[in-house]
Coordinates of C-alpha atoms in Angstrom, one line a residue:
Chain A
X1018 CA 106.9 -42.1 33.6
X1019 CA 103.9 -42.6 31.2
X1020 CA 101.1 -40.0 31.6
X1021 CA 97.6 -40.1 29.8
X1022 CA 94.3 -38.3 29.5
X1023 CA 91.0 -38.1 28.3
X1024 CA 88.1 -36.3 28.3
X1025 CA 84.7 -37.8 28.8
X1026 CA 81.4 -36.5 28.1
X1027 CA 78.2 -37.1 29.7
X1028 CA 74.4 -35.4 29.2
X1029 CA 72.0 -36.3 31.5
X1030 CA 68.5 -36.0 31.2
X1031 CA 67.6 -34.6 34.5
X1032 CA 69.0 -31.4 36.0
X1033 CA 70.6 -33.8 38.9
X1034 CA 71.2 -37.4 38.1
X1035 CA 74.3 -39.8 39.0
X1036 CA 76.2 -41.9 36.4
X1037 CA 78.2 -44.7 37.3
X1038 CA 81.9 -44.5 35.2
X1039 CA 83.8 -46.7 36.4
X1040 CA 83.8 -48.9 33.1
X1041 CA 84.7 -46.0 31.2
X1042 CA 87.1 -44.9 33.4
X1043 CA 88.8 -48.4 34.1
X1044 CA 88.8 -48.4 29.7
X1045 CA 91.1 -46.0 30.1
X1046 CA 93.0 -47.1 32.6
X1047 CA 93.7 -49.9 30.2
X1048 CA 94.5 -47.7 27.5
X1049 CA 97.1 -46.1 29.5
X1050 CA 98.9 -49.4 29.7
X1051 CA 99.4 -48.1 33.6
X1052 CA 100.3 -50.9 35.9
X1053 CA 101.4 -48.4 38.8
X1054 CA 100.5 -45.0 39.9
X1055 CA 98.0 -42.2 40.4
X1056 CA 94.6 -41.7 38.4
X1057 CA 92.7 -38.7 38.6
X1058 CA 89.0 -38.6 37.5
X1059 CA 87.6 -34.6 37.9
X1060 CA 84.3 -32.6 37.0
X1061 CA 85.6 -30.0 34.4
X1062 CA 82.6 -27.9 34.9
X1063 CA 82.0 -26.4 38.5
X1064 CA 78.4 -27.1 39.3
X1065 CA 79.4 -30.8 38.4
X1066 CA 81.3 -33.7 41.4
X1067 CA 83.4 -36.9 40.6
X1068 CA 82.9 -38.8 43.9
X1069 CA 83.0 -42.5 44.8
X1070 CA 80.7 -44.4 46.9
X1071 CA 77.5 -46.9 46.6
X1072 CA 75.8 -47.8 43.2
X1073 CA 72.2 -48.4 44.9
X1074 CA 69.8 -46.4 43.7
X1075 CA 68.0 -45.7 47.2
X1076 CA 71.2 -43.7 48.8
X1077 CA 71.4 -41.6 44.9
X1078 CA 67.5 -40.7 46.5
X1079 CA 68.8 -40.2 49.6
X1080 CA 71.3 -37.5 48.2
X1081 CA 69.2 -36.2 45.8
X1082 CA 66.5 -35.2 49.4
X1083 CA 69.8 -34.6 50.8
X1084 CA 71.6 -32.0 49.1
X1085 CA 67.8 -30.3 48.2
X1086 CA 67.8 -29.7 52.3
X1087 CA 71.4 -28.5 53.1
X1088 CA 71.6 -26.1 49.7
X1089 CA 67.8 -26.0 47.9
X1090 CA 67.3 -25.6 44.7
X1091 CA 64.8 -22.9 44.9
X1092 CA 63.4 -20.2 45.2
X1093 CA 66.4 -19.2 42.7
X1094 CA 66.0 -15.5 44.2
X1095 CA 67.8 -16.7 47.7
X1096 CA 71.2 -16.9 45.8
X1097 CA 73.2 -13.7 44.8
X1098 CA 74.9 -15.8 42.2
X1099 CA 71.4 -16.1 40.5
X1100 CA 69.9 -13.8 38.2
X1101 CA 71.3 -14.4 34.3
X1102 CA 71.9 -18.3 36.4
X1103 CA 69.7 -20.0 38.8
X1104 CA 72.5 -22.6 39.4
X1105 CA 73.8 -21.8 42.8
X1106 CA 72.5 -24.6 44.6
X1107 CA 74.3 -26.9 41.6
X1108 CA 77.9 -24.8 42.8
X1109 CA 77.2 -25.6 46.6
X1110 CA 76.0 -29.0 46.0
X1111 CA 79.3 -29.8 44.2
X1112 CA 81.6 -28.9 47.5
X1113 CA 79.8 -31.0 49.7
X1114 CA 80.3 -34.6 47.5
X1115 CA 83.8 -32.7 45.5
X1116 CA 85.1 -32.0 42.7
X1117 CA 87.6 -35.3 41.9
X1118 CA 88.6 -38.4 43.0
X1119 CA 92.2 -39.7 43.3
X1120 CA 92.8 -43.3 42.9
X1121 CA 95.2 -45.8 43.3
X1122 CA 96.5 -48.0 40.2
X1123 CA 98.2 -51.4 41.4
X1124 CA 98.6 -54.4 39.1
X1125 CA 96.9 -52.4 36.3
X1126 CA 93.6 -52.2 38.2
X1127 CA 91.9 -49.9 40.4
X1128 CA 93.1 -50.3 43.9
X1129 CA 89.7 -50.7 45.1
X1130 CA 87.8 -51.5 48.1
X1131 CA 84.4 -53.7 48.0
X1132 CA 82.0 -51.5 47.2
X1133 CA 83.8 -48.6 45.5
X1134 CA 82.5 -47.0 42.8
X1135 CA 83.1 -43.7 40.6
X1136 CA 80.3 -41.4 40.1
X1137 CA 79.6 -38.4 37.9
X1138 CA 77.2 -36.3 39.9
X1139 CA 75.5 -33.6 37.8
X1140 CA 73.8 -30.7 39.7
X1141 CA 73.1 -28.4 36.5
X1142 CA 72.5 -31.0 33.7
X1143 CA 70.4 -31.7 30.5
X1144 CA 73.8 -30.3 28.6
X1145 CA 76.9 -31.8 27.3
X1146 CA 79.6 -31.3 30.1
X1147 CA 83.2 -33.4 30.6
X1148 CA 85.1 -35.1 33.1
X1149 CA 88.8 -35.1 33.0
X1150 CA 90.7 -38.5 33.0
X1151 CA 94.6 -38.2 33.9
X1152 CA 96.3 -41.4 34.8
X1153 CA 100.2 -41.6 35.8
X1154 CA 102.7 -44.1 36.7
X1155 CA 104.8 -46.6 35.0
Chain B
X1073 CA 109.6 -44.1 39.7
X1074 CA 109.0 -46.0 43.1
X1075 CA 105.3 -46.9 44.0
X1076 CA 104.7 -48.6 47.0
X1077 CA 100.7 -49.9 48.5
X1078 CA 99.7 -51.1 52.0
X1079 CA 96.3 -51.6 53.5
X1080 CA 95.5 -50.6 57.2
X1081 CA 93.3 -52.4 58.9
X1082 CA 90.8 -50.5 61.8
X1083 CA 88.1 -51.8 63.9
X1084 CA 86.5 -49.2 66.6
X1085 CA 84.8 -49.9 69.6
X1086 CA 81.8 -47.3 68.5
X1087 CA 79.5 -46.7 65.3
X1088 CA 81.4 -43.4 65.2
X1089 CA 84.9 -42.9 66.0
X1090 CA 88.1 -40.7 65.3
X1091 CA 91.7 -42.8 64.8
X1092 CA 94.8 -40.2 64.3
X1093 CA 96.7 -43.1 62.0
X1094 CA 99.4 -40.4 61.5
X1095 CA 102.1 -42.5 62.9
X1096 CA 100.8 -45.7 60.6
X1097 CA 101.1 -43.7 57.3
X1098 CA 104.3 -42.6 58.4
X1099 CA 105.6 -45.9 59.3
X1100 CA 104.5 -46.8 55.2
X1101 CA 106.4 -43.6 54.1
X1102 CA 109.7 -44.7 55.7
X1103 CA 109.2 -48.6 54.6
X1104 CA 108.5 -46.8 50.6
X1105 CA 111.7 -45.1 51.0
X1106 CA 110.6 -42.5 48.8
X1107 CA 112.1 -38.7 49.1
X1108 CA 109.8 -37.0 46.9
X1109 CA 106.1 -37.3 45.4
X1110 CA 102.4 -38.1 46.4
X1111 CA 100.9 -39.9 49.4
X1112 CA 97.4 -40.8 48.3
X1113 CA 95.9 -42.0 51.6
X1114 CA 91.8 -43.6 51.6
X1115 CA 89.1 -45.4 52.8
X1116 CA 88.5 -48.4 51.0
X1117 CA 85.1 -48.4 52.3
X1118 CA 82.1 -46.1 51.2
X1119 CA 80.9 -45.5 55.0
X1120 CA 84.5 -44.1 56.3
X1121 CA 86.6 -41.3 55.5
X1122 CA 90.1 -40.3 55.7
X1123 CA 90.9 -36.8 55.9
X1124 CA 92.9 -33.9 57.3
X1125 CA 92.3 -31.9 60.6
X1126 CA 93.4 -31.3 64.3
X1127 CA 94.1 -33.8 67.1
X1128 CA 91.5 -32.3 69.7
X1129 CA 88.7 -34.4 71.6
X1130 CA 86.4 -31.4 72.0
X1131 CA 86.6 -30.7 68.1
X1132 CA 85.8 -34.1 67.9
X1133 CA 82.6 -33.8 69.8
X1134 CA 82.1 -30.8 68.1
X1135 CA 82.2 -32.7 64.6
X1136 CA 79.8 -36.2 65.9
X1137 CA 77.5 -33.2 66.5
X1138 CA 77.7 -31.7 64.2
X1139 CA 77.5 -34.2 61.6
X1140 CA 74.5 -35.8 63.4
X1141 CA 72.7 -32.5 62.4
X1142 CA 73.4 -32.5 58.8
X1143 CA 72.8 -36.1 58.3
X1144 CA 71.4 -37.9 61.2
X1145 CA 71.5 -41.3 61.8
X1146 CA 68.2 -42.4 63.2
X1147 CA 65.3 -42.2 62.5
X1148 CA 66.8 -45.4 60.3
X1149 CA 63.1 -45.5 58.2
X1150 CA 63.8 -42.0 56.9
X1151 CA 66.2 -43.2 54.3
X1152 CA 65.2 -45.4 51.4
X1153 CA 68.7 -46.6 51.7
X1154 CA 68.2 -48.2 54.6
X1155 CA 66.0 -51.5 55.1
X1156 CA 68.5 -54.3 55.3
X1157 CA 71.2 -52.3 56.1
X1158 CA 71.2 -49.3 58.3
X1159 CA 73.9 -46.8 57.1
X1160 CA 72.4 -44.5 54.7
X1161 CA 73.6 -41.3 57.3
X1162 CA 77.2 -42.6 57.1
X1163 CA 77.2 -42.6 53.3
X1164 CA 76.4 -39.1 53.9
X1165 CA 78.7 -38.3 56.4
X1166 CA 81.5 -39.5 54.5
X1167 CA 81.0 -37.0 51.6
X1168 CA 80.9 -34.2 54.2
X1169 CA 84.2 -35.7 55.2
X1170 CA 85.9 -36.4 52.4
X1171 CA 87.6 -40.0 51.1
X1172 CA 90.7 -39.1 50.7
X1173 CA 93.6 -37.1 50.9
X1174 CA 96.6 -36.5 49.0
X1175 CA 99.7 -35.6 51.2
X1176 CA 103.1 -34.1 49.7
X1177 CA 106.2 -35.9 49.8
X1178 CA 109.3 -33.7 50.5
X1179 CA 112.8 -34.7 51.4
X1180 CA 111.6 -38.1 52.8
X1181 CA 108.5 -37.0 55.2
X1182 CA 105.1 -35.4 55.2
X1183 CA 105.3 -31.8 53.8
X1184 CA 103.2 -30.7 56.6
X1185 CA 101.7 -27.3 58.1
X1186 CA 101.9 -27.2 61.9
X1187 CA 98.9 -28.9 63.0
X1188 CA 98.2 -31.3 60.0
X1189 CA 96.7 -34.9 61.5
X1190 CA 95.9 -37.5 59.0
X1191 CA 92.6 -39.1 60.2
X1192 CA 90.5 -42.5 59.9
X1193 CA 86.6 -41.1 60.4
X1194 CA 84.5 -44.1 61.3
X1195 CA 80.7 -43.5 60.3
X1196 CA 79.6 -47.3 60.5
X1197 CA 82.2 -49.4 62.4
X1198 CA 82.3 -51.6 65.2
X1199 CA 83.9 -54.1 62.1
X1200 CA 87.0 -54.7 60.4
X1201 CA 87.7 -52.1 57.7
X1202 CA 90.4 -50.8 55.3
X1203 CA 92.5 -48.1 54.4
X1204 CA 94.9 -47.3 51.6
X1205 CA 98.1 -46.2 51.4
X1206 CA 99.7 -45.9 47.8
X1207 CA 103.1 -43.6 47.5
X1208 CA 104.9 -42.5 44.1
X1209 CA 107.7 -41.2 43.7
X1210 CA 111.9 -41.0 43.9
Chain C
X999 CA 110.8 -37.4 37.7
X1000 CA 110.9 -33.5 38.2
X1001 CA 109.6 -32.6 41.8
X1002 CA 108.9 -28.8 42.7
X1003 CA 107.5 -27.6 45.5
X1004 CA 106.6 -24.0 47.1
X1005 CA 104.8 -22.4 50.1
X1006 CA 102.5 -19.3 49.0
X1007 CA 102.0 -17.3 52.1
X1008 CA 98.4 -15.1 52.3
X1009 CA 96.8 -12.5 55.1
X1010 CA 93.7 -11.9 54.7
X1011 CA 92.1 -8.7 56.1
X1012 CA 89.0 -10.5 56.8
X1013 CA 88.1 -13.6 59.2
X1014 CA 86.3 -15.1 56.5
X1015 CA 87.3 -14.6 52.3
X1016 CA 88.0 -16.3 49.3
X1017 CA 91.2 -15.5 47.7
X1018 CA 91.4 -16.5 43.4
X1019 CA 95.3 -18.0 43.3
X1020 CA 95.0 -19.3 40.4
X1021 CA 98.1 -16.9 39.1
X1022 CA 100.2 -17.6 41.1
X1023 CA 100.2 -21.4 41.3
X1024 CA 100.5 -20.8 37.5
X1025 CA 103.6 -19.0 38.1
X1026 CA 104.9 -22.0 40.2
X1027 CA 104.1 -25.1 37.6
X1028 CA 106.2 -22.3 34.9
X1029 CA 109.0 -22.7 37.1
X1030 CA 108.6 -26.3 38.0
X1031 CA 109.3 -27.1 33.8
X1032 CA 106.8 -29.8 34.4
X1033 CA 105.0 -31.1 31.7
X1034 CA 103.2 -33.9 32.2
X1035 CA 102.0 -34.7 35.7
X1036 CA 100.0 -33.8 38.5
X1037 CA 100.0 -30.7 40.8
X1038 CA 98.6 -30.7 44.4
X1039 CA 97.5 -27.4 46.2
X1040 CA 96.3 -27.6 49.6
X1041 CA 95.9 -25.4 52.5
X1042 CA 99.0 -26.1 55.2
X1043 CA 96.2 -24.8 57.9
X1044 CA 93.3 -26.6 59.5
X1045 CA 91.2 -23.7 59.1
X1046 CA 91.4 -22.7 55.6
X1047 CA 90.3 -24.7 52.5
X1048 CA 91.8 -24.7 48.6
X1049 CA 88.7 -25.2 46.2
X1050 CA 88.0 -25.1 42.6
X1051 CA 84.9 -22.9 42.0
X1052 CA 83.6 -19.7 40.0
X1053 CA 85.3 -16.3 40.3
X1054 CA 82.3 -14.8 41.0
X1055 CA 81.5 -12.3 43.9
X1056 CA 77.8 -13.2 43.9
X1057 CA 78.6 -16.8 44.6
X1058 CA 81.2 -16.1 47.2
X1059 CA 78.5 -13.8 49.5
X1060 CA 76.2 -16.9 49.1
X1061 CA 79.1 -19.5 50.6
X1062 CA 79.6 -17.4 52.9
X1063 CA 75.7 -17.2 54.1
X1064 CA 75.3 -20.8 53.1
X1065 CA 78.4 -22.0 55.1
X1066 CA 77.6 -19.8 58.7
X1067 CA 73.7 -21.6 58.4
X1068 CA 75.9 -25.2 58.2
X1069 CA 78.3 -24.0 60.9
X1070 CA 77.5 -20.8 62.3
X1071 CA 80.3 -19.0 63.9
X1072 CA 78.7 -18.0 67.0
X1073 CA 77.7 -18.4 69.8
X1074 CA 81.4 -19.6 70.4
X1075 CA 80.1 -21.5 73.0
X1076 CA 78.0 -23.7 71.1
X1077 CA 81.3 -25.7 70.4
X1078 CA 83.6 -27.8 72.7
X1079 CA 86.9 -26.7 70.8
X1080 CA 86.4 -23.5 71.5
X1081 CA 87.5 -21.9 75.0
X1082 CA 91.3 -20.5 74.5
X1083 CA 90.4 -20.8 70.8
X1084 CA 87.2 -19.3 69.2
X1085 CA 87.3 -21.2 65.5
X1086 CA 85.4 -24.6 65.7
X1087 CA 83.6 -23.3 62.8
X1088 CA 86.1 -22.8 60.9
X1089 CA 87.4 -26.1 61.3
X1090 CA 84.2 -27.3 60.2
X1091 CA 84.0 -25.3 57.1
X1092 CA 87.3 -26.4 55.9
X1093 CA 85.6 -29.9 55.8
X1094 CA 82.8 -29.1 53.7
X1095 CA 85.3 -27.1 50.9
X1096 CA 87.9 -29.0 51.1
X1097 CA 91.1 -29.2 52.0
X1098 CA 93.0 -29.6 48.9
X1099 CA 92.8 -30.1 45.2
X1100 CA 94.8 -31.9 42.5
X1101 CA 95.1 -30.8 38.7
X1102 CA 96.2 -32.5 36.1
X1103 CA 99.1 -30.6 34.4
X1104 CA 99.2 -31.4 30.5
X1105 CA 101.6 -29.7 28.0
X1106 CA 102.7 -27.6 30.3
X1107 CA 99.6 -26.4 31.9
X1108 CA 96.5 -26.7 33.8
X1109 CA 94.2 -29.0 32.0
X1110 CA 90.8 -27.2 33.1
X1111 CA 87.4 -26.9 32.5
X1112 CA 86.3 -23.5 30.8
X1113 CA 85.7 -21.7 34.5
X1114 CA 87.8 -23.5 36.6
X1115 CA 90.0 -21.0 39.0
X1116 CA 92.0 -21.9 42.1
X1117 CA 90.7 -20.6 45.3
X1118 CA 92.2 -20.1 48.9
X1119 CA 89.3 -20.2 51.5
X1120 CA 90.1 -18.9 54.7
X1121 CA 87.6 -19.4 57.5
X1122 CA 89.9 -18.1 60.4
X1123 CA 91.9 -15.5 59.1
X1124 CA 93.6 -12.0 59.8
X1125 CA 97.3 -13.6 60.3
X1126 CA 99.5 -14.9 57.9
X1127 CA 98.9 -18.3 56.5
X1128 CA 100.0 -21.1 53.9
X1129 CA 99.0 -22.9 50.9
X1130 CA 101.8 -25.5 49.5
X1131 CA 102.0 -26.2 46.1
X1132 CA 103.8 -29.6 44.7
X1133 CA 104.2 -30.9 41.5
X1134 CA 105.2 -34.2 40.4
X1135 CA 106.0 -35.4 36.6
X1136 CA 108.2 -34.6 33.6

């Protein structure tokens, strides 16, 4: 069994923002010379998601309204959590679109639908912060 | 290490559907012939989910309700997302739902709890789409 | 391949609370000997979640607010699940935290993020309940 990791580091310039990683991601899928198994792609910070779905900048609106409606930002004084932080919304935000993504290596690829794609999706940003890479198989 | 892949292939009769597609995964299980590891089980489509819960029509009311609350489909013109398509609510949906699950392997079958249902939630169907079944292990 | 695998059992005291098990699935990848690999945790119960949040008790009153205003408890009859059972909601919760999570496991331990901690969520508690830990790798 080979196993590999990496870290990855993003800043974003907005407090929320989505990245697209799949080409970073799939660059280490190739450096793991993994032609079968499991890869793992997870936020290391908790106000932070790894999550797939569309690259189209209208939906990445659509969450951004979203996720403001189901857990608001503000006012920061609704949240217990708040008070040194103001980031509350950021840890709420993460369970509804999760923490990692699992995905399936076949052939040396991602064992992909159509449209799939792997996001970072920051909720507490403008910082350096990581995503872990871990990739096994054979 | 064994690693075995097969797609499912769903098409519902509504936009919004439940499919318990226990038996199916199963059926891939015994056809992998592996005793022990991981069952990563997912949608290979962005407006779908697969995901873990219990085999009850009235909970299944309860949850098209329910998610038509968080994230309703219609009006379609409140979602920038939406304009040639339509589906911007079951991108959302889906998150709430999860992609994916990751089911233990243990002497040969599912290492379930007692209710544990593996399930295809259909967010945008009435069309042919995918799932994936990828197994590692001995 | 090394597999391991082991049921934590929990009561709460509480219908609804957040339990940190962080230890003790520690305790389980020590005895697994595993290395290099992944480790799954999930809840074996329909009604409970396993998460990766903060340990923080401000943050845990505010899920709990935040997660009856996205599926309140009562009335019980609001539901279509409920009528010998009174836990729709809880099933609902589950969704939005989670069933499961899966952590990369490098030189021997969890490879996380500076304030990642395990949590069991249980929505519908007071009786005894399991998680199920697995680990797969070398």
């Amino acid at each position: 069994m080979k196993s590999y990791r990496k870290e990855l580091w993003f800043q974003t310039g907005h407090r929320r923002e989505y990245v697209n990683i799949t080409p970073q991601v799939r660059e280490c899928l190739r450096e793991s010379g993994v032609k079968e198994g499991l890869c793992l792609v997870n936020a290391m910070h908790i106000t932070a998601s790894v999550f797939i779905n569309d690259d189209e900048g209208g939906l990445h609106r659509d969450f951004e309204r979203w996720l403001e409606k189901l857990a608001p930002e503000k006012p920061h004084s609704q949240y217990d959590h708040n008070g040194f932080e103001d980031n509350a919304d950021a840890h709420m935000k993460r369970q509804v679109m999760g923490r990692e993504v699992v995905v399936a290596v076949t052939e040396g690829d991602f064992d992909f639908g159509p449209w799939e794609q792997i996001f970072y999706g920051e909720y507490d940003g403008k910082r350096r912060k990581r995503v872990l890479v871990k990739i096994i198989g054979e």
